[in-house]
């Protein structure tokens, strides 16, 4: 295969609009929903702040620019293996050491939107994944797997997005067995539309927070707060999820993108 010719054809399809670029990221600003942790357990990420340095004024007469205060895991973001204790020892597990090739790959979109609408605590199981594969084809090594729930439509309100009450957060996600099954298929990483890669009640699972604990133990990646997965086909799209190259970074806000055939 002449890969240079193939890339030229892809470029032409992008220019013609035959390949559409879908934005999978939420806006990043002071109102971006952020995870809330029990104060006895951990310190929370601070609110995103955007401060002006200059805006065509005495501090910079011909230009505008800002400085930011934000956590690595704010908004639509990438989880590197070193984000979790189980992945802390991987030398290639930080945002500045992960091979760039790993940020791009085919994506499998498992649609659980109806189930999540009916049950906010819906859990994706191995049986659900196998049924999806029987209909759409096998999930292959080196591919992304993301869970569509349409939860991103709640992103304008932190309270609705976190969906927590006196019993804790109630958001859909995977079972531990589902994550282990996907790892056995050698996937690149796992993504969700909720505030994190785990279900709201994942703290009570075995192991706790399996999408974090197991994925990062296997040196795999996580994507959280994704948007617009309803614009992707079950198979056939290419996902681009590149974090900032933060030194020793455990994660990063991203502008996640998907390449989708318009035909």
PDB file of C-alpha atoms in Angstrom:
ATOM      1  CA  UNK A   1       0.000   0.000   0.000  1.00  0.00           C
ATOM      2  CA  UNK A   2       1.289   3.456  -0.910  1.00  0.00           C
ATOM      3  CA  UNK A   3       0.721   5.182   2.427  1.00  0.00           C
ATOM      4  CA  UNK A   4       1.847   8.575   1.140  1.00  0.00           C
ATOM      5  CA  UNK A   5      -0.806   8.395  -1.582  1.00  0.00           C
ATOM      6  CA  UNK A   6      -3.346   7.250   0.991  1.00  0.00           C
ATOM      7  CA  UNK A   7      -2.580  10.228   3.235  1.00  0.00           C
ATOM      8  CA  UNK A   8      -2.967  12.509   0.242  1.00  0.00           C
ATOM      9  CA  UNK A   9      -6.382  11.039  -0.423  1.00  0.00           C
ATOM     10  CA  UNK A  10      -7.394  11.544   3.225  1.00  0.00           C
ATOM     11  CA  UNK A  11      -6.214  15.165   3.041  1.00  0.00           C
ATOM     12  CA  UNK A  12      -8.284  15.679  -0.079  1.00  0.00           C
ATOM     13  CA  UNK A  13     -11.340  14.150   1.589  1.00  0.00           C
ATOM     14  CA  UNK A  14     -10.872  16.492   4.543  1.00  0.00           C
ATOM     15  CA  UNK A  15     -10.649  19.518   2.270  1.00  0.00           C
ATOM     16  CA  UNK A  16     -13.711  18.466   0.300  1.00  0.00           C
ATOM     17  CA  UNK A  17     -15.749  17.834   3.439  1.00  0.00           C
ATOM     18  CA  UNK A  18     -16.246  14.158   2.657  1.00  0.00           C
ATOM     19  CA  UNK A  19     -14.490  13.476   5.978  1.00  0.00           C
ATOM     20  CA  UNK A  20     -16.115  15.487   8.763  1.00  0.00           C
ATOM     21  CA  UNK A  21     -14.307  16.577  11.927  1.00  0.00           C
ATOM     22  CA  UNK A  22     -16.527  16.153  14.984  1.00  0.00           C
ATOM     23  CA  UNK A  23     -15.651  18.114  18.120  1.00  0.00           C
ATOM     24  CA  UNK A  24     -15.903  15.816  21.151  1.00  0.00           C
ATOM     25  CA  UNK A  25     -14.946  18.440  23.749  1.00  0.00           C
ATOM     26  CA  UNK A  26     -16.882  20.701  26.106  1.00  0.00           C
ATOM     27  CA  UNK A  27     -16.001  24.392  26.586  1.00  0.00           C
ATOM     28  CA  UNK A  28     -13.400  24.973  29.302  1.00  0.00           C
ATOM     29  CA  UNK A  29     -14.067  27.872  31.652  1.00  0.00           C
ATOM     30  CA  UNK A  30     -15.190  28.983  35.134  1.00  0.00           C
ATOM     31  CA  UNK A  31     -18.479  27.065  34.812  1.00  0.00           C
ATOM     32  CA  UNK A  32     -16.904  23.766  33.710  1.00  0.00           C
ATOM     33  CA  UNK A  33     -18.264  20.957  35.959  1.00  0.00           C
ATOM     34  CA  UNK A  34     -15.588  19.443  38.180  1.00  0.00           C
ATOM     35  CA  UNK A  35     -15.665  16.292  40.269  1.00  0.00           C
ATOM     36  CA  UNK A  36     -16.482  16.699  43.962  1.00  0.00           C
ATOM     37  CA  UNK A  37     -14.732  14.384  46.419  1.00  0.00           C
ATOM     38  CA  UNK A  38     -15.476  13.801  50.110  1.00  0.00           C
ATOM     39  CA  UNK A  39     -13.315  16.332  52.032  1.00  0.00           C
ATOM     40  CA  UNK A  40     -12.155  13.610  54.420  1.00  0.00           C
ATOM     41  CA  UNK A  41     -10.806  11.666  51.436  1.00  0.00           C
ATOM     42  CA  UNK A  42      -9.099  14.193  49.183  1.00  0.00           C
ATOM     43  CA  UNK A  43      -8.623  17.794  48.070  1.00  0.00           C
ATOM     44  CA  UNK A  44     -10.708  18.872  45.072  1.00  0.00           C
ATOM     45  CA  UNK A  45      -9.481  20.412  41.836  1.00  0.00           C
ATOM     46  CA  UNK A  46      -9.985  24.204  41.970  1.00  0.00           C
ATOM     47  CA  UNK A  47     -12.369  25.969  39.634  1.00  0.00           C
ATOM     48  CA  UNK A  48     -10.999  26.910  36.225  1.00  0.00           C
ATOM     49  CA  UNK A  49      -9.837  30.531  36.139  1.00  0.00           C
ATOM     50  CA  UNK A  50      -9.059  32.628  33.051  1.00  0.00           C
ATOM     51  CA  UNK A  51      -7.121  35.845  33.703  1.00  0.00           C
ATOM     52  CA  UNK A  52      -6.322  38.496  31.129  1.00  0.00           C
ATOM     53  CA  UNK A  53      -2.684  39.521  30.636  1.00  0.00           C
ATOM     54  CA  UNK A  54      -3.545  42.126  28.011  1.00  0.00           C
ATOM     55  CA  UNK A  55      -6.320  42.922  25.565  1.00  0.00           C
ATOM     56  CA  UNK A  56      -5.107  45.554  23.094  1.00  0.00           C
ATOM     57  CA  UNK A  57      -4.314  47.909  25.981  1.00  0.00           C
ATOM     58  CA  UNK A  58      -1.351  49.375  27.882  1.00  0.00           C
ATOM     59  CA  UNK A  59      -0.292  45.863  28.980  1.00  0.00           C
ATOM     60  CA  UNK A  60      -0.037  44.743  25.346  1.00  0.00           C
ATOM     61  CA  UNK A  61      -1.201  47.288  22.767  1.00  0.00           C
ATOM     62  CA  UNK A  62      -1.456  45.017  19.731  1.00  0.00           C
ATOM     63  CA  UNK A  63      -2.409  41.651  21.178  1.00  0.00           C
ATOM     64  CA  UNK A  64      -4.681  39.777  23.576  1.00  0.00           C
ATOM     65  CA  UNK A  65      -3.696  36.819  25.727  1.00  0.00           C
ATOM     66  CA  UNK A  66      -4.613  35.166  29.002  1.00  0.00           C
ATOM     67  CA  UNK A  67      -3.132  33.071  31.759  1.00  0.00           C
ATOM     68  CA  UNK A  68      -5.014  30.091  33.171  1.00  0.00           C
ATOM     69  CA  UNK A  69      -5.477  28.293  36.451  1.00  0.00           C
ATOM     70  CA  UNK A  70      -6.823  24.794  35.961  1.00  0.00           C
ATOM     71  CA  UNK A  71      -6.407  21.221  37.071  1.00  0.00           C
ATOM     72  CA  UNK A  72      -5.040  18.542  34.757  1.00  0.00           C
ATOM     73  CA  UNK A  73      -8.350  16.664  34.988  1.00  0.00           C
ATOM     74  CA  UNK A  74     -10.682  19.559  34.215  1.00  0.00           C
ATOM     75  CA  UNK A  75     -13.379  19.409  31.540  1.00  0.00           C
ATOM     76  CA  UNK A  76     -12.935  17.019  28.634  1.00  0.00           C
ATOM     77  CA  UNK A  77      -9.656  15.440  29.618  1.00  0.00           C
ATOM     78  CA  UNK A  78      -7.125  12.635  29.232  1.00  0.00           C
ATOM     79  CA  UNK A  79      -6.157  10.324  32.103  1.00  0.00           C
ATOM     80  CA  UNK A  80      -2.575   9.059  31.889  1.00  0.00           C
ATOM     81  CA  UNK A  81      -1.571   5.850  33.700  1.00  0.00           C
ATOM     82  CA  UNK A  82       0.353   7.801  36.346  1.00  0.00           C
ATOM     83  CA  UNK A  83      -2.923   9.461  37.362  1.00  0.00           C
ATOM     84  CA  UNK A  84      -3.701   6.356  39.438  1.00  0.00           C
ATOM     85  CA  UNK A  85      -1.602   4.553  42.026  1.00  0.00           C
ATOM     86  CA  UNK A  86      -1.778   1.322  40.004  1.00  0.00           C
ATOM     87  CA  UNK A  87      -0.018   3.009  37.051  1.00  0.00           C
ATOM     88  CA  UNK A  88       2.435   5.182  38.959  1.00  0.00           C
ATOM     89  CA  UNK A  89       5.571   3.232  37.999  1.00  0.00           C
ATOM     90  CA  UNK A  90       5.231   3.270  34.212  1.00  0.00           C
ATOM     91  CA  UNK A  91       8.060   5.392  32.752  1.00  0.00           C
ATOM     92  CA  UNK A  92       5.920   5.962  29.659  1.00  0.00           C
ATOM     93  CA  UNK A  93       2.824   6.677  31.746  1.00  0.00           C
ATOM     94  CA  UNK A  94       2.911  10.489  31.913  1.00  0.00           C
ATOM     95  CA  UNK A  95       1.611  12.982  29.380  1.00  0.00           C
ATOM     96  CA  UNK A  96       5.145  13.916  28.313  1.00  0.00           C
ATOM     97  CA  UNK A  97       6.375  10.334  27.907  1.00  0.00           C
ATOM     98  CA  UNK A  98       3.434   8.558  26.243  1.00  0.00           C
ATOM     99  CA  UNK A  99       4.239   7.882  22.554  1.00  0.00           C
ATOM    100  CA  UNK A 100       2.245  10.303  20.379  1.00  0.00           C
ATOM    101  CA  UNK A 101       1.130   7.376  18.210  1.00  0.00           C
ATOM    102  CA  UNK A 102      -1.051   6.259  21.109  1.00  0.00           C
ATOM    103  CA  UNK A 103      -3.253   9.355  20.985  1.00  0.00           C
ATOM    104  CA  UNK A 104      -4.828   8.421  17.647  1.00  0.00           C
ATOM    105  CA  UNK A 105      -6.785   5.315  16.738  1.00  0.00           C
ATOM    106  CA  UNK A 106     -10.040   3.741  15.575  1.00  0.00           C
ATOM    107  CA  UNK A 107     -12.924   4.175  17.995  1.00  0.00           C
ATOM    108  CA  UNK A 108     -15.768   1.844  18.950  1.00  0.00           C
ATOM    109  CA  UNK A 109     -18.860   3.673  20.214  1.00  0.00           C
ATOM    110  CA  UNK A 110     -21.137   1.589  22.445  1.00  0.00           C
ATOM    111  CA  UNK A 111     -24.538   3.285  22.579  1.00  0.00           C
ATOM    112  CA  UNK A 112     -26.073   3.048  26.046  1.00  0.00           C
ATOM    113  CA  UNK A 113     -28.093   6.274  25.812  1.00  0.00           C
ATOM    114  CA  UNK A 114     -31.522   4.652  26.217  1.00  0.00           C
ATOM    115  CA  UNK A 115     -30.376   2.551  29.167  1.00  0.00           C
ATOM    116  CA  UNK A 116     -28.733   5.558  30.865  1.00  0.00           C
ATOM    117  CA  UNK A 117     -31.852   7.679  30.378  1.00  0.00           C
ATOM    118  CA  UNK A 118     -33.954   4.995  32.077  1.00  0.00           C
ATOM    119  CA  UNK A 119     -31.429   4.276  34.846  1.00  0.00           C
ATOM    120  CA  UNK A 120     -28.823   6.866  35.848  1.00  0.00           C
ATOM    121  CA  UNK A 121     -26.862   4.098  37.605  1.00  0.00           C
ATOM    122  CA  UNK A 122     -26.773   1.894  34.489  1.00  0.00           C
ATOM    123  CA  UNK A 123     -23.687  -0.332  34.297  1.00  0.00           C
ATOM    124  CA  UNK A 124     -22.167  -1.664  31.088  1.00  0.00           C
ATOM    125  CA  UNK A 125     -21.462  -5.392  31.404  1.00  0.00           C
ATOM    126  CA  UNK A 126     -19.487  -7.970  29.448  1.00  0.00           C
ATOM    127  CA  UNK A 127     -22.740  -9.312  28.020  1.00  0.00           C
ATOM    128  CA  UNK A 128     -23.616  -5.842  26.713  1.00  0.00           C
ATOM    129  CA  UNK A 129     -20.228  -5.594  25.009  1.00  0.00           C
ATOM    130  CA  UNK A 130     -20.499  -9.052  23.462  1.00  0.00           C
ATOM    131  CA  UNK A 131     -23.985  -8.260  22.145  1.00  0.00           C
ATOM    132  CA  UNK A 132     -22.623  -5.016  20.642  1.00  0.00           C
ATOM    133  CA  UNK A 133     -19.769  -6.941  18.963  1.00  0.00           C
ATOM    134  CA  UNK A 134     -22.207  -9.503  17.550  1.00  0.00           C
ATOM    135  CA  UNK A 135     -24.052  -6.646  15.856  1.00  0.00           C
ATOM    136  CA  UNK A 136     -21.215  -4.308  14.845  1.00  0.00           C
ATOM    137  CA  UNK A 137     -18.035  -6.405  14.717  1.00  0.00           C
ATOM    138  CA  UNK A 138     -15.110  -7.224  16.982  1.00  0.00           C
ATOM    139  CA  UNK A 139     -13.308  -4.676  19.110  1.00  0.00           C
ATOM    140  CA  UNK A 140      -9.684  -4.975  18.064  1.00  0.00           C
ATOM    141  CA  UNK A 141      -6.311  -4.395  19.710  1.00  0.00           C
ATOM    142  CA  UNK A 142      -5.108  -0.795  19.681  1.00  0.00           C
ATOM    143  CA  UNK A 143      -8.603   0.693  19.375  1.00  0.00           C
ATOM    144  CA  UNK A 144     -10.439   3.118  21.635  1.00  0.00           C
ATOM    145  CA  UNK A 145     -13.733   2.113  23.248  1.00  0.00           C
ATOM    146  CA  UNK A 146     -16.142   4.826  24.415  1.00  0.00           C
ATOM    147  CA  UNK A 147     -19.517   4.638  26.123  1.00  0.00           C
ATOM    148  CA  UNK A 148     -22.213   6.853  24.630  1.00  0.00           C
ATOM    149  CA  UNK A 149     -24.834   7.879  27.191  1.00  0.00           C
ATOM    150  CA  UNK A 150     -25.745  11.393  25.954  1.00  0.00           C
ATOM    151  CA  UNK A 151     -24.737  12.532  29.453  1.00  0.00           C
ATOM    152  CA  UNK A 152     -22.839  15.441  27.869  1.00  0.00           C
ATOM    153  CA  UNK A 153     -26.196  17.197  27.356  1.00  0.00           C
ATOM    154  CA  UNK A 154     -26.156  17.865  31.112  1.00  0.00           C
ATOM    155  CA  UNK A 155     -22.774  19.607  30.916  1.00  0.00           C
ATOM    156  CA  UNK A 156     -24.260  23.122  31.240  1.00  0.00           C
ATOM    157  CA  UNK A 157     -25.112  22.490  34.898  1.00  0.00           C
ATOM    158  CA  UNK A 158     -22.615  21.054  37.368  1.00  0.00           C
ATOM    159  CA  UNK A 159     -25.440  19.799  39.599  1.00  0.00           C
ATOM    160  CA  UNK A 160     -27.134  17.937  36.733  1.00  0.00           C
ATOM    161  CA  UNK A 161     -23.822  16.648  35.411  1.00  0.00           C
ATOM    162  CA  UNK A 162     -22.650  15.255  38.757  1.00  0.00           C
ATOM    163  CA  UNK A 163     -26.199  14.097  39.620  1.00  0.00           C
ATOM    164  CA  UNK A 164     -25.403  13.537  43.286  1.00  0.00           C
ATOM    165  CA  UNK A 165     -27.668  13.275  46.320  1.00  0.00           C
ATOM    166  CA  UNK A 166     -27.342  12.097  49.924  1.00  0.00           C
ATOM    167  CA  UNK A 167     -26.468   8.590  48.671  1.00  0.00           C
ATOM    168  CA  UNK A 168     -23.694   9.808  46.364  1.00  0.00           C
ATOM    169  CA  UNK A 169     -23.300  10.455  42.625  1.00  0.00           C
ATOM    170  CA  UNK A 170     -25.546   8.632  40.163  1.00  0.00           C
ATOM    171  CA  UNK A 171     -23.946   8.393  36.720  1.00  0.00           C
ATOM    172  CA  UNK A 172     -23.582   5.467  34.278  1.00  0.00           C
ATOM    173  CA  UNK A 173     -20.364   3.581  33.701  1.00  0.00           C
ATOM    174  CA  UNK A 174     -18.724   0.164  33.318  1.00  0.00           C
ATOM    175  CA  UNK A 175     -18.518  -2.823  35.619  1.00  0.00           C
ATOM    176  CA  UNK A 176     -15.106  -4.076  36.696  1.00  0.00           C
ATOM    177  CA  UNK A 177     -15.646  -7.209  34.592  1.00  0.00           C
ATOM    178  CA  UNK A 178     -16.390  -5.093  31.509  1.00  0.00           C
ATOM    179  CA  UNK A 179     -13.156  -3.149  31.936  1.00  0.00           C
ATOM    180  CA  UNK A 180     -11.153  -6.344  32.464  1.00  0.00           C
ATOM    181  CA  UNK A 181     -12.738  -7.824  29.331  1.00  0.00           C
ATOM    182  CA  UNK A 182     -11.759  -4.786  27.262  1.00  0.00           C
ATOM    183  CA  UNK A 183      -8.211  -4.884  28.627  1.00  0.00           C
ATOM    184  CA  UNK A 184      -8.002  -8.546  27.581  1.00  0.00           C
ATOM    185  CA  UNK A 185      -8.762  -7.355  24.043  1.00  0.00           C
ATOM    186  CA  UNK A 186      -5.719  -5.022  24.271  1.00  0.00           C
ATOM    187  CA  UNK A 187      -7.634  -1.805  23.666  1.00  0.00           C
ATOM    188  CA  UNK A 188      -5.879   1.562  23.682  1.00  0.00           C
ATOM    189  CA  UNK A 189      -8.155   3.149  26.245  1.00  0.00           C
ATOM    190  CA  UNK A 190     -11.654   3.750  27.573  1.00  0.00           C
ATOM    191  CA  UNK A 191     -13.782   6.897  27.426  1.00  0.00           C
ATOM    192  CA  UNK A 192     -17.051   8.229  28.812  1.00  0.00           C
ATOM    193  CA  UNK A 193     -19.290  11.289  28.667  1.00  0.00           C
ATOM    194  CA  UNK A 194     -19.503  11.607  32.463  1.00  0.00           C
ATOM    195  CA  UNK A 195     -17.236  13.548  34.842  1.00  0.00           C
ATOM    196  CA  UNK A 196     -14.870  10.571  35.125  1.00  0.00           C
ATOM    197  CA  UNK A 197     -14.278   7.232  33.443  1.00  0.00           C
ATOM    198  CA  UNK A 198     -16.023   5.279  36.223  1.00  0.00           C
ATOM    199  CA  UNK A 199     -19.678   4.991  37.194  1.00  0.00           C
ATOM    200  CA  UNK A 200     -20.942   7.190  40.016  1.00  0.00           C
ATOM    201  CA  UNK A 201     -21.150   4.234  42.395  1.00  0.00           C
ATOM    202  CA  UNK A 202     -17.768   2.792  41.378  1.00  0.00           C
ATOM    203  CA  UNK A 203     -16.263   3.490  44.807  1.00  0.00           C
ATOM    204  CA  UNK A 204     -18.214   0.521  46.125  1.00  0.00           C
ATOM    205  CA  UNK A 205     -17.093  -1.883  43.404  1.00  0.00           C
ATOM    206  CA  UNK A 206     -14.356  -4.507  43.632  1.00  0.00           C
ATOM    207  CA  UNK A 207     -11.837  -3.178  42.930  1.00  0.00           C
ATOM    208  CA  UNK A 208     -12.963   0.374  43.674  1.00  0.00           C
ATOM    209  CA  UNK A 209     -13.045   2.637  40.610  1.00  0.00           C
ATOM    210  CA  UNK A 210     -12.232  -0.179  38.156  1.00  0.00           C
ATOM    211  CA  UNK A 211     -11.918   1.997  35.039  1.00  0.00           C
ATOM    212  CA  UNK A 212      -9.118   3.854  36.798  1.00  0.00           C
ATOM    213  CA  UNK A 213      -7.637   1.006  38.833  1.00  0.00           C
ATOM    214  CA  UNK A 214      -7.561  -1.609  36.056  1.00  0.00           C
ATOM    215  CA  UNK A 215      -7.032   0.527  32.948  1.00  0.00           C
ATOM    216  CA  UNK A 216      -4.065   2.381  34.396  1.00  0.00           C
ATOM    217  CA  UNK A 217      -2.643  -0.791  35.937  1.00  0.00           C
ATOM    218  CA  UNK A 218      -2.542  -2.102  32.345  1.00  0.00           C
ATOM    219  CA  UNK A 219      -0.838   1.125  31.121  1.00  0.00           C
ATOM    220  CA  UNK A 220      -3.968   2.154  29.247  1.00  0.00           C
ATOM    221  CA  UNK A 221      -5.651   5.539  29.013  1.00  0.00           C
ATOM    222  CA  UNK A 222      -8.903   7.197  30.008  1.00  0.00           C
ATOM    223  CA  UNK A 223     -11.020   9.957  28.465  1.00  0.00           C
ATOM    224  CA  UNK A 224     -13.714  11.768  30.459  1.00  0.00           C
ATOM    225  CA  UNK A 225     -16.417  14.376  29.820  1.00  0.00           C
ATOM    226  CA  UNK A 226     -16.518  13.580  26.107  1.00  0.00           C
ATOM    227  CA  UNK A 227     -19.257  15.241  24.039  1.00  0.00           C
ATOM    228  CA  UNK A 228     -21.175  14.553  20.838  1.00  0.00           C
ATOM    229  CA  UNK A 229     -20.645  10.801  20.739  1.00  0.00           C
ATOM    230  CA  UNK A 230     -24.145  10.693  19.226  1.00  0.00           C
ATOM    231  CA  UNK A 231     -22.562  12.078  16.039  1.00  0.00           C
ATOM    232  CA  UNK A 232     -20.253   9.059  15.639  1.00  0.00           C
ATOM    233  CA  UNK A 233     -21.025   5.680  14.055  1.00  0.00           C
ATOM    234  CA  UNK A 234     -20.577   2.497  16.117  1.00  0.00           C
ATOM    235  CA  UNK A 235     -17.434   1.779  14.060  1.00  0.00           C
ATOM    236  CA  UNK A 236     -15.439   3.526  11.373  1.00  0.00           C
ATOM    237  CA  UNK A 237     -14.417   6.819  13.001  1.00  0.00           C
ATOM    238  CA  UNK A 238     -10.883   7.836  14.001  1.00  0.00           C
ATOM    239  CA  UNK A 239     -10.398   9.383  17.440  1.00  0.00           C
ATOM    240  CA  UNK A 240      -7.690  11.971  18.150  1.00  0.00           C
ATOM    241  CA  UNK A 241      -7.204  12.595  21.881  1.00  0.00           C
ATOM    242  CA  UNK A 242      -3.896  14.371  22.507  1.00  0.00           C
ATOM    243  CA  UNK A 243      -3.063  15.796  25.948  1.00  0.00           C
ATOM    244  CA  UNK A 244      -0.768  18.755  26.503  1.00  0.00           C
ATOM    245  CA  UNK A 245       2.844  17.641  26.894  1.00  0.00           C
ATOM    246  CA  UNK A 246       2.947  18.553  30.586  1.00  0.00           C
ATOM    247  CA  UNK A 247       6.168  17.540  32.320  1.00  0.00           C
ATOM    248  CA  UNK A 248       5.358  14.538  34.545  1.00  0.00           C
ATOM    249  CA  UNK A 249       1.687  15.202  33.751  1.00  0.00           C
ATOM    250  CA  UNK A 250      -0.942  12.829  35.099  1.00  0.00           C
ATOM    251  CA  UNK A 251      -3.483  14.089  32.581  1.00  0.00           C
ATOM    252  CA  UNK A 252      -4.580  17.107  30.616  1.00  0.00           C
ATOM    253  CA  UNK A 253      -7.608  18.915  29.237  1.00  0.00           C
ATOM    254  CA  UNK A 254      -7.908  18.015  25.556  1.00  0.00           C
ATOM    255  CA  UNK A 255      -9.672  19.079  22.372  1.00  0.00           C
ATOM    256  CA  UNK A 256     -10.801  15.575  21.439  1.00  0.00           C
ATOM    257  CA  UNK A 257     -11.694  15.201  17.764  1.00  0.00           C
ATOM    258  CA  UNK A 258     -13.138  12.438  15.581  1.00  0.00           C
ATOM    259  CA  UNK A 259     -12.776  11.949  11.836  1.00  0.00           C
ATOM    260  CA  UNK A 260     -16.040  10.636  10.412  1.00  0.00           C
ATOM    261  CA  UNK A 261     -17.109   9.765   6.884  1.00  0.00           C
ATOM    262  CA  UNK A 262     -19.887  12.115   5.762  1.00  0.00           C
ATOM    263  CA  UNK A 263     -21.158   9.558   3.274  1.00  0.00           C
TER     264      UNK A 263
END
